[in-house]
Amino acid sequence: MASPTSSNPAHAHFESFLQAQLCRDVLSSFQGLCEALGLEPGGGLPLYHKIKAQLNYWSAKSLWAKLDKRAGQPVYQQGRACPNTKCLVVGAGPCGLRAAVELAMLGARVVLVEKRTTFSRHNVLHLWPFTIHDLRALGAKKFYGRFCTGTLDHISIRQLQLLLLKVALLLGVEIHWGVAFTGLQPPPRKGCGWRAQLQPSPPAQLSNYEFDVLISAAGGKFVPEGFTVREMRGKLAIGITANFVNGRTVEETQVPEISGVARIYNQSFFQSLLKATGIDLENIVYYKDDTHYFVMTAKKQCLLRLGVLRQDWPETDRLLGSANVAPEALQRFARAAADFATHGKLGKLEFAKDARGQPDVSAFDFTSMMRAESSARVQEKHGARLLLGLVGDCLVEPFWPLGTGVARGFLAALDAGWMVKRWAEGAGPLEVLAERESLYQLLSQTSPDNMHRNVAQYGLDPATRYPNLNLQAVTPNQVRDLYDVAAKEPVQRKSDKIDTGKPATGAADTQEELLRWCQEQTAGYPGVHVTDLSSSWADGLALCALVHRLRPDLLEPSELQGVGAVEAAARALKVAEHELGIAPMLPAQAVVAGSDPLGLIAYLSHFHSAFKNMTPRPGEPEGPASQTSPGTPNAVLFLGKLQRTLQRTRAKENGEDAGGKKPRLTVEAETPKTEEAPVPEPSVPLTPPSPQPEADAGDLCALCGERLYVLERLCADGRFFHRSCFRCHSCEATLWPGSYAQHPEDKHFYCLQHLPQPDRKEDIMDGDSETLELPAAGENSTPPGPSAPAAPQEGPRQPTRRLIRLSSSERQRLSSLNLTPDQEVEAPPKPPRSCAALARQALEGSFVGWGIPAQSPEVLVAMEKEEESPSSSEEEEEEEEEPIDSDLEQALMTLAKTSGTMNKYPTWRRTLLRRAKEEEMKRFCKAQAVQRRLNEIEASLRELEAEGVRLELALRSQHSTPEQQKKLWLEQLLQLVQKKNSLVAEEAELMITVQELNLEEKQWQLDQELRGYMNREETLKTAADRQAEDQVLKKLVDVVNQRDALIRFQEERRLSELASGTGAQG
């Protein structure tokens, strides 16, 4: 065994190879290593075995052990699974290198081409547990000692590429730099193979290389011809990344990372950021790696206001083009946001340099994401078959806030390796393609929670990774179009019509079907004779009869005697909206006058869609539909009641008459998504004609006064608006029931976050439905003010630290806890990694309230064991201690001292903090997934509205059009209405999820704030402290009641769906 100071040149080259931090240094040191050993780079696995045999060096033995263990898995057949397979991998990104490593372990000859010559991307990637284990098994800690230290699991793209490059070189992958792949060169005649078209002029050996497998990992902008790409568009989304120099000073190491803060559930932080800096963000993430890495989503209007964008353009490419972005303003913007988020503790922020030597800060568009419709193809010409596969961004462009890119990229690389193995085994092309597409269907659904828990068993075989795997989900017959005898047309970019939500099953596709259903539902009511979808509804009785048939408890026909037609129609519209969740599409006057037949047809079709499964009971008023209305869009109904509760609460607080009616739901409104307006003038409808003289209130927007078409209508507070007009006057966020209010003075609508409150400066909406957690006077002397009462909270600023003091009774209860585990009792299994406030619970378990249990030492033992993993001595690197705020630090220290756990469990502090960070990241990812889907729905609604306007104009203007054509147009309009209703219902469901996230965050913050008061000695509390404690307790009770209302709503819906399903089976 050689010593560390050995003069053997091969040993020196190997050490340089391990420590190299630049691409050119890696290549030169590896070339020197091969020359010292008398070997040639490349050539596949035989090179690895020769290096291992000749390099008898102590520092290399642990690396050989890891690579041998991985390559020794049965699936690789000792490197003889694909001995005659020749592969070309395009792109040396993380996914391309990972695919190359897998193919090399299978024994294939692998050639990789990369157009760049350096690795310069500092951006940081979030890692799933399986990717961490996968990289560790490839020797990641040997190449990069800081791999996954701290509380957040991540790595910079550059470091990930470097360590995978080193593994690929050791396994004999042949790599060519500065070579761009431009296309395929089919075999000219029988007996020849497929080659690549490369630029600039490649070496003869590379230009003559014939291969039978092509793996493309060249990014989303390059997809080999023959593949069809679908574009998934949402609302305008502008991301900003910034990398600052990490000097690794003591002060920098003390700054906690931000796993993710999103406006969708933590409005107070972003409101404080806006007040302090003028910066308006949707989210922000901070990772500490080679650089201080920040990524955030900024609002377009904010970027224009601060001069980051010079001019507003409708085209995204032009808007974010280099000519329209002011570099200095962008740098000021990123520096100010980073400084605020970290409380200025990073000191003077200096930008890292990118590949061109410029400050590493950029703005990018992630409005649209590309997704290949298939993951593989087979082309054949002159008897030579070529298997093509996609991995990485050219397969699926990731949505960055979810942190799924590298994880799903690695899964796709493993799936591609499995495909090549099956190809080499002689499986038929259609069989190979069908299996690959079956796996591709699973990719977008994968998450750490729905994959196999034991990441140590993950391997090339898909069964080790995916539970409930079905490799026959796609049949060979379904992939025949992926098997080309010759290359076909170039790549097609097919713009997806943006997922139009769940299919509207059972919709009234024809006017006759809708009329027949209405006749069945209103049959048997005196004075009601429905013969058409216009004049038969003029007296309002038919509409009241329809509502009574669906819910007899809501409307009594006898009460309508002597009531005018307009009043009867208005009552039916109001009951349907307030109790059935069916929003009006025309006013009562239009129903009576019959002036808007299309609006009435669209409105009635909503009833049909909601109650299509109800069995009619003519002449049987005592047999109502299910009282729970299983067909009702319950989320819409719930949000509507929430908004009315909010209005009554505000009316009472303003001294107005609320009618003395007790609210049915004691729920408060939370601020929903706030998104950029899709066009510069959102109040302008989509190409409408001039308002017609006979237009009534339902035909004109109450805000802009322009014409309203059927699919554009949004009803709020009895008035009709364009959806694009009904936005917050301040931030232009889309307004939703339970999320807005009208200012009594200027009459504008505002989201709750921006509703002007002249009498309240610090606590906006205090006691109302949206309480921003801003610091109260005297509570926090650090301006400006994002505050969160307790940690771990990366985003909001922390209040002044308070010493935790226990009362005598609390001390007695704490001391009486049994903190000594029974020696004969075996420790329980590992607890799930989903405890957001686990660190505080350990100390505060003695306080009864809000369902927070105490953690026993058995849990600490389990956590300690979880942190321990068998690893070689060289991996036991010194890990950076993650900083922790003083409140949490004192809580942990107190429990450690009182229970004697300081010496027993040395890693528990890091484990608790890591789990808290993981829980925060889960919440952030969930919020961002909701936000993305909301953006996609809004884009879908815009497209539906545009199509609806076109159809309505055709129906209204073409008087000479044949009746058959008009009938067809009307059927298409009805289908669009059903799609819109489906999307609106899904949007409401997502807004309920937003409410849940918001309430979880508020309850956690209020709970920690209340415990801060409870920890004080009663004798030391001032009158102001007791008053503040009572206010916090009241807020906490309100939040708990709101969460209870949500839980009851969800349970009622579940029971309703269950009853509906049982009835259908019966």
Coordinates of C-alpha atoms in Angstrom, one line a residue, residues 515-877:
L515 CA -84.7 20.7 -23.2
R516 CA -85.8 17.2 -22.5
W517 CA -84.0 17.1 -19.2
C518 CA -85.5 20.4 -18.1
Q519 CA -89.0 19.1 -19.0
E520 CA -88.4 16.0 -16.9
Q521 CA -87.3 18.0 -13.9
T522 CA -90.1 20.6 -14.0
A523 CA -93.0 18.2 -14.9
G524 CA -95.9 18.2 -12.4
Y525 CA -95.5 21.8 -11.1
P526 CA -98.6 23.9 -11.5
G527 CA -98.3 26.7 -14.0
V528 CA -95.0 25.4 -15.4
H529 CA -94.9 24.3 -19.0
V530 CA -91.5 24.1 -20.5
T531 CA -91.6 23.9 -24.3
D532 CA -88.4 25.8 -25.2
L533 CA -85.3 27.3 -23.7
S534 CA -86.4 30.9 -23.8
S535 CA -90.0 32.1 -23.4
S536 CA -91.0 29.2 -21.1
W537 CA -88.8 30.6 -18.4
A538 CA -90.0 34.2 -18.6
D539 CA -92.3 34.1 -15.6
G540 CA -89.5 32.8 -13.3
L541 CA -91.7 29.9 -12.2
A542 CA -89.9 27.2 -14.3
L543 CA -86.5 28.3 -12.8
C544 CA -88.0 28.1 -9.3
A545 CA -89.5 24.7 -10.0
L546 CA -86.1 23.4 -11.2
V547 CA -84.4 24.6 -8.0
H548 CA -87.2 23.1 -5.9
R549 CA -87.0 19.7 -7.7
L550 CA -83.2 19.6 -7.0
R551 CA -83.4 20.9 -3.4
P552 CA -87.0 21.1 -2.0
D553 CA -85.7 22.4 1.3
L554 CA -84.4 25.6 -0.2
L555 CA -87.4 27.0 -2.0
E556 CA -91.1 26.6 -1.3
P557 CA -93.4 27.1 -4.3
S558 CA -96.2 28.4 -2.1
E559 CA -94.0 31.3 -1.2
L560 CA -94.0 32.5 -4.8
Q561 CA -97.8 33.3 -4.9
G562 CA -98.2 36.9 -5.9
V563 CA -94.5 37.4 -6.6
G564 CA -93.5 39.1 -9.8
A565 CA -91.6 37.4 -12.5
V566 CA -88.4 39.3 -12.0
E567 CA -88.5 38.7 -8.2
A568 CA -89.2 35.0 -8.7
A569 CA -86.3 34.6 -11.2
A570 CA -84.0 36.6 -8.9
R571 CA -84.8 34.4 -5.9
A572 CA -84.1 31.3 -7.9
L573 CA -80.8 32.7 -9.2
K574 CA -79.8 33.7 -5.7
V575 CA -80.7 30.3 -4.1
A576 CA -78.9 28.4 -6.9
E577 CA -75.8 30.5 -6.3
H578 CA -75.8 30.5 -2.5
E579 CA -76.9 26.9 -1.9
L580 CA -76.0 24.9 -5.0
G581 CA -72.8 26.6 -6.1
I582 CA -74.2 27.5 -9.6
A583 CA -73.1 31.0 -10.5
P584 CA -75.5 33.1 -12.5
M585 CA -74.7 33.7 -16.2
L586 CA -77.4 36.3 -16.8
P587 CA -79.5 38.7 -14.6
A588 CA -83.1 38.0 -13.6
Q589 CA -84.2 40.8 -16.0
A590 CA -82.7 39.0 -18.9
V591 CA -84.4 35.7 -17.9
V592 CA -87.8 37.4 -17.9
A593 CA -87.2 39.4 -21.0
G594 CA -85.8 36.5 -23.0
S595 CA -83.1 38.9 -24.3
D596 CA -80.2 36.5 -23.8
P597 CA -81.2 32.9 -25.0
L598 CA -77.6 31.8 -25.3
G599 CA -76.9 32.9 -21.7
L600 CA -80.0 31.0 -20.4
I601 CA -79.0 27.9 -22.3
A602 CA -75.5 28.0 -20.9
Y603 CA -76.9 28.6 -17.4
L604 CA -79.3 25.6 -17.6
S605 CA -76.6 23.4 -19.0
H606 CA -74.7 24.0 -15.7
F607 CA -77.7 22.6 -13.8
H608 CA -77.8 19.6 -16.1
S609 CA -74.0 19.0 -15.5
A610 CA -74.4 19.3 -11.7
F611 CA -77.5 17.1 -11.3
K612 CA -77.4 14.9 -14.3
N613 CA -77.5 11.7 -12.3
M614 CA -80.6 12.6 -10.3
T615 CA -83.7 10.4 -11.0
P616 CA -86.7 12.6 -11.8
R617 CA -89.7 12.2 -9.5
P618 CA -92.6 13.8 -11.3
G619 CA -95.5 14.7 -9.0
E620 CA -93.4 13.7 -5.9
P621 CA -92.2 16.9 -4.2
E622 CA -91.6 15.0 -1.0
G623 CA -88.8 13.0 -2.7
P624 CA -86.0 15.5 -3.1
A625 CA -82.6 15.0 -4.5
S626 CA -79.9 14.1 -2.1
Q627 CA -79.7 16.9 0.5
T628 CA -75.9 16.9 0.0
S629 CA -76.3 17.6 -3.7
P630 CA -73.7 15.1 -4.9
G631 CA -73.5 16.7 -8.3
T632 CA -72.9 20.2 -7.0
P633 CA -69.4 21.7 -7.4
N634 CA -69.0 21.8 -3.7
A635 CA -65.7 23.7 -3.7
V636 CA -67.3 26.6 -5.6
L637 CA -70.2 26.6 -3.1
F638 CA -67.8 26.5 -0.1
L639 CA -65.8 29.5 -1.4
G640 CA -69.0 31.4 -2.1
K641 CA -70.2 31.0 1.4
L642 CA -66.8 31.9 2.7
Q643 CA -66.9 35.2 0.8
R644 CA -70.4 36.0 2.2
T645 CA -69.2 35.2 5.7
L646 CA -66.3 37.6 5.1
Q647 CA -68.6 40.3 3.9
R648 CA -70.9 40.0 7.0
T649 CA -67.9 40.1 9.3
R650 CA -66.6 43.2 7.7
A651 CA -70.0 44.8 7.7
K652 CA -70.3 44.2 11.5
E653 CA -66.8 45.6 12.1
N654 CA -67.7 48.7 10.1
G655 CA -70.9 49.2 12.1
E656 CA -73.2 48.3 9.3
D657 CA -76.3 46.2 9.6
A658 CA -75.5 42.6 8.9
G659 CA -79.1 41.5 9.2
G660 CA -78.6 39.8 12.5
K661 CA -78.1 36.5 10.6
K662 CA -75.5 34.2 12.1
P663 CA -73.0 33.0 9.5
R664 CA -73.3 29.4 8.6
L665 CA -69.6 28.9 8.2
T666 CA -67.2 30.5 10.6
V667 CA -64.4 30.5 8.1
E668 CA -62.1 33.3 7.0
A669 CA -60.7 34.1 3.6
E670 CA -57.1 33.5 2.6
T671 CA -55.3 35.4 -0.1
P672 CA -55.2 33.2 -3.2
K673 CA -52.7 33.1 -6.0
T674 CA -51.5 36.5 -7.2
E675 CA -50.4 36.3 -10.8
E676 CA -49.5 38.7 -13.6
A677 CA -52.1 39.9 -16.0
P678 CA -51.6 38.0 -19.3
V679 CA -51.9 41.1 -21.4
P680 CA -51.0 44.8 -20.8
E681 CA -54.6 45.8 -20.8
P682 CA -56.5 43.0 -19.0
S683 CA -59.7 44.9 -19.0
V684 CA -60.2 44.7 -22.8
P685 CA -62.2 41.6 -23.8
L686 CA -61.1 39.3 -26.6
T687 CA -62.1 41.0 -29.9
P688 CA -65.7 41.9 -29.0
P689 CA -67.9 44.1 -31.2
S690 CA -69.1 47.4 -30.0
P691 CA -71.8 47.3 -27.3
Q692 CA -75.2 47.0 -28.8
P693 CA -77.9 49.5 -27.8
E694 CA -80.2 46.8 -26.5
A695 CA -77.6 45.3 -24.2
D696 CA -78.7 45.0 -20.6
A697 CA -76.7 44.7 -17.3
G698 CA -75.7 41.1 -18.0
D699 CA -74.3 42.0 -21.4
L700 CA -71.8 44.7 -20.2
C701 CA -68.9 44.4 -17.8
A702 CA -69.5 46.3 -14.6
L703 CA -65.9 47.6 -14.6
C704 CA -64.9 48.3 -18.2
G705 CA -68.4 48.7 -19.8
E706 CA -67.4 46.5 -22.7
R707 CA -69.6 43.8 -24.2
L708 CA -69.7 40.5 -22.2
Y709 CA -70.0 37.2 -24.1
V710 CA -71.4 34.1 -22.5
L711 CA -68.1 32.4 -21.8
E712 CA -66.5 35.6 -20.5
R713 CA -69.0 36.2 -17.7
L714 CA -68.0 36.1 -14.1
C715 CA -70.6 37.0 -11.5
A716 CA -69.6 38.5 -8.2
D717 CA -71.8 40.4 -5.7
G718 CA -74.7 40.4 -8.2
R719 CA -72.7 42.0 -11.0
F720 CA -71.1 40.6 -14.1
F721 CA -67.4 41.1 -15.1
H722 CA -64.8 40.0 -17.6
R723 CA -62.6 37.5 -15.8
S724 CA -59.7 39.6 -17.0
C725 CA -61.2 42.7 -15.4
F726 CA -62.1 41.2 -12.1
R727 CA -58.6 41.6 -10.6
C728 CA -57.0 43.3 -7.6
H729 CA -56.8 47.0 -8.3
S730 CA -53.3 47.0 -6.7
C731 CA -51.5 43.9 -7.9
E732 CA -53.8 42.7 -10.7
A733 CA -54.2 39.3 -9.0
T734 CA -57.2 37.2 -10.1
L735 CA -59.9 37.5 -7.4
W736 CA -61.8 34.5 -6.1
P737 CA -64.6 34.2 -3.6
G738 CA -63.2 34.5 -0.1
S739 CA -60.2 36.4 -1.3
Y740 CA -61.4 39.9 -2.1
A741 CA -63.2 42.9 -0.8
Q742 CA -64.5 46.2 -2.3
H743 CA -63.1 49.3 -0.8
P744 CA -66.0 51.5 0.5
E745 CA -64.4 54.8 -0.7
D746 CA -62.8 54.2 -4.1
K747 CA -65.1 51.3 -4.9
H748 CA -62.3 49.3 -6.4
F749 CA -61.9 45.6 -5.7
Y750 CA -58.7 44.4 -3.9
C751 CA -57.3 41.1 -2.8
L752 CA -57.2 40.9 1.0
Q753 CA -53.4 41.5 1.0
H754 CA -53.7 44.9 -0.7
L755 CA -57.0 46.1 0.7
P756 CA -56.3 49.7 2.0
Q757 CA -56.7 50.0 5.7
P758 CA -56.1 53.6 6.7
D759 CA -56.8 53.0 10.3
R760 CA -54.4 50.1 10.6
K761 CA -50.8 50.4 9.7
E762 CA -49.0 47.5 11.3
D763 CA -51.7 44.8 11.5
I764 CA -53.5 44.9 8.2
M765 CA -56.9 43.3 8.4
D766 CA -56.4 42.5 12.1
G767 CA -59.3 40.5 13.3
D768 CA -60.5 40.1 9.8
S769 CA -60.2 37.2 7.5
E770 CA -56.6 37.8 6.5
T771 CA -54.3 38.8 9.3
L772 CA -50.8 39.6 8.0
E773 CA -48.2 38.6 10.6
L774 CA -46.4 41.9 10.7
P775 CA -44.5 42.8 13.9
A776 CA -46.5 44.7 16.5
A777 CA -45.2 48.0 17.9
G778 CA -42.5 47.4 20.4
E779 CA -42.3 43.7 19.6
N780 CA -39.6 43.9 16.9
S781 CA -37.3 46.8 16.6
T782 CA -35.7 45.7 13.3
P783 CA -37.2 47.5 10.3
P784 CA -38.5 46.7 7.8
G785 CA -40.9 44.0 8.8
P786 CA -41.2 40.4 7.6
S787 CA -41.7 38.5 10.8
A788 CA -42.3 35.0 11.9
P789 CA -42.7 34.2 15.5
A790 CA -40.5 31.1 15.5
A791 CA -38.1 29.0 13.5
P792 CA -37.3 27.2 11.4
Q793 CA -38.6 29.9 9.1
E794 CA -36.2 31.0 6.4
G795 CA -38.3 33.6 4.8
P796 CA -39.8 35.9 7.4
R797 CA -37.6 37.9 9.7
Q798 CA -37.5 36.7 13.3
P799 CA -38.7 38.8 16.2
T800 CA -36.5 39.7 19.1
R801 CA -35.3 36.6 20.8
R802 CA -36.9 35.8 24.1
L803 CA -35.5 33.7 26.9
I804 CA -37.8 30.7 27.5
R805 CA -39.0 30.6 31.1
L806 CA -41.2 28.0 32.5
S807 CA -43.6 28.5 35.3
S808 CA -43.3 26.4 38.4
S809 CA -46.2 24.2 37.4
E810 CA -44.7 23.8 33.9
R811 CA -41.3 22.9 35.3
Q812 CA -43.0 20.3 37.5
R813 CA -44.8 18.8 34.6
L814 CA -41.6 18.8 32.5
S815 CA -39.5 17.2 35.2
S816 CA -42.1 14.5 35.8
L817 CA -41.9 13.4 32.1
N818 CA -40.4 9.9 31.8
L819 CA -37.5 10.6 29.5
T820 CA -35.5 7.4 30.2
P821 CA -36.3 4.7 27.8
D822 CA -37.0 1.2 29.1
Q823 CA -33.9 -0.9 28.4
E824 CA -36.0 -3.9 27.6
V825 CA -38.3 -2.2 25.2
E826 CA -37.1 -2.3 21.6
A827 CA -37.0 1.1 19.8
P828 CA -39.9 1.7 17.4
P829 CA -39.4 1.9 13.7
K830 CA -38.2 5.1 12.1
P831 CA -40.8 7.8 12.3
P832 CA -41.9 9.3 9.0
R833 CA -39.9 12.4 7.9
S834 CA -42.9 14.7 8.0
C835 CA -42.8 16.6 11.3
A836 CA -42.6 20.3 10.6
A837 CA -42.3 21.4 14.3
L838 CA -40.6 18.3 15.6
A839 CA -37.8 20.2 17.3
R840 CA -40.1 22.3 19.3
Q841 CA -42.4 19.4 20.1
A842 CA -39.6 17.7 22.0
L843 CA -39.5 20.5 24.6
E844 CA -43.1 21.6 24.5
G845 CA -44.8 18.3 24.8
S846 CA -45.7 19.1 28.4
F847 CA -48.1 21.8 27.2
V848 CA -51.5 20.5 26.4
G849 CA -53.1 22.0 23.3
W850 CA -53.3 21.9 19.5
G851 CA -52.4 18.3 19.3
I852 CA -48.6 18.4 19.6
P853 CA -47.3 15.3 21.4
A854 CA -44.1 14.9 23.2
Q855 CA -41.2 13.0 21.6
S856 CA -39.8 10.2 23.6
P857 CA -36.1 9.2 23.6
E858 CA -37.1 6.1 21.6
V859 CA -37.8 8.5 18.7
L860 CA -34.4 10.1 19.3
V861 CA -32.8 6.7 19.1
A862 CA -34.6 6.0 15.9
M863 CA -33.5 9.3 14.5
E864 CA -29.9 8.6 15.6
K865 CA -29.9 5.3 13.9
E866 CA -31.4 6.8 10.8
E867 CA -28.5 9.2 10.6
E868 CA -26.0 6.4 10.9
S869 CA -25.2 4.6 7.7
P870 CA -22.4 2.2 6.9
S871 CA -19.7 4.2 5.1
S872 CA -16.1 4.0 4.6
S873 CA -13.8 6.1 6.7
E874 CA -12.8 8.4 3.9
E875 CA -16.4 9.6 3.6
E876 CA -16.6 10.7 7.2
E877 CA -16.0 14.3 6.2

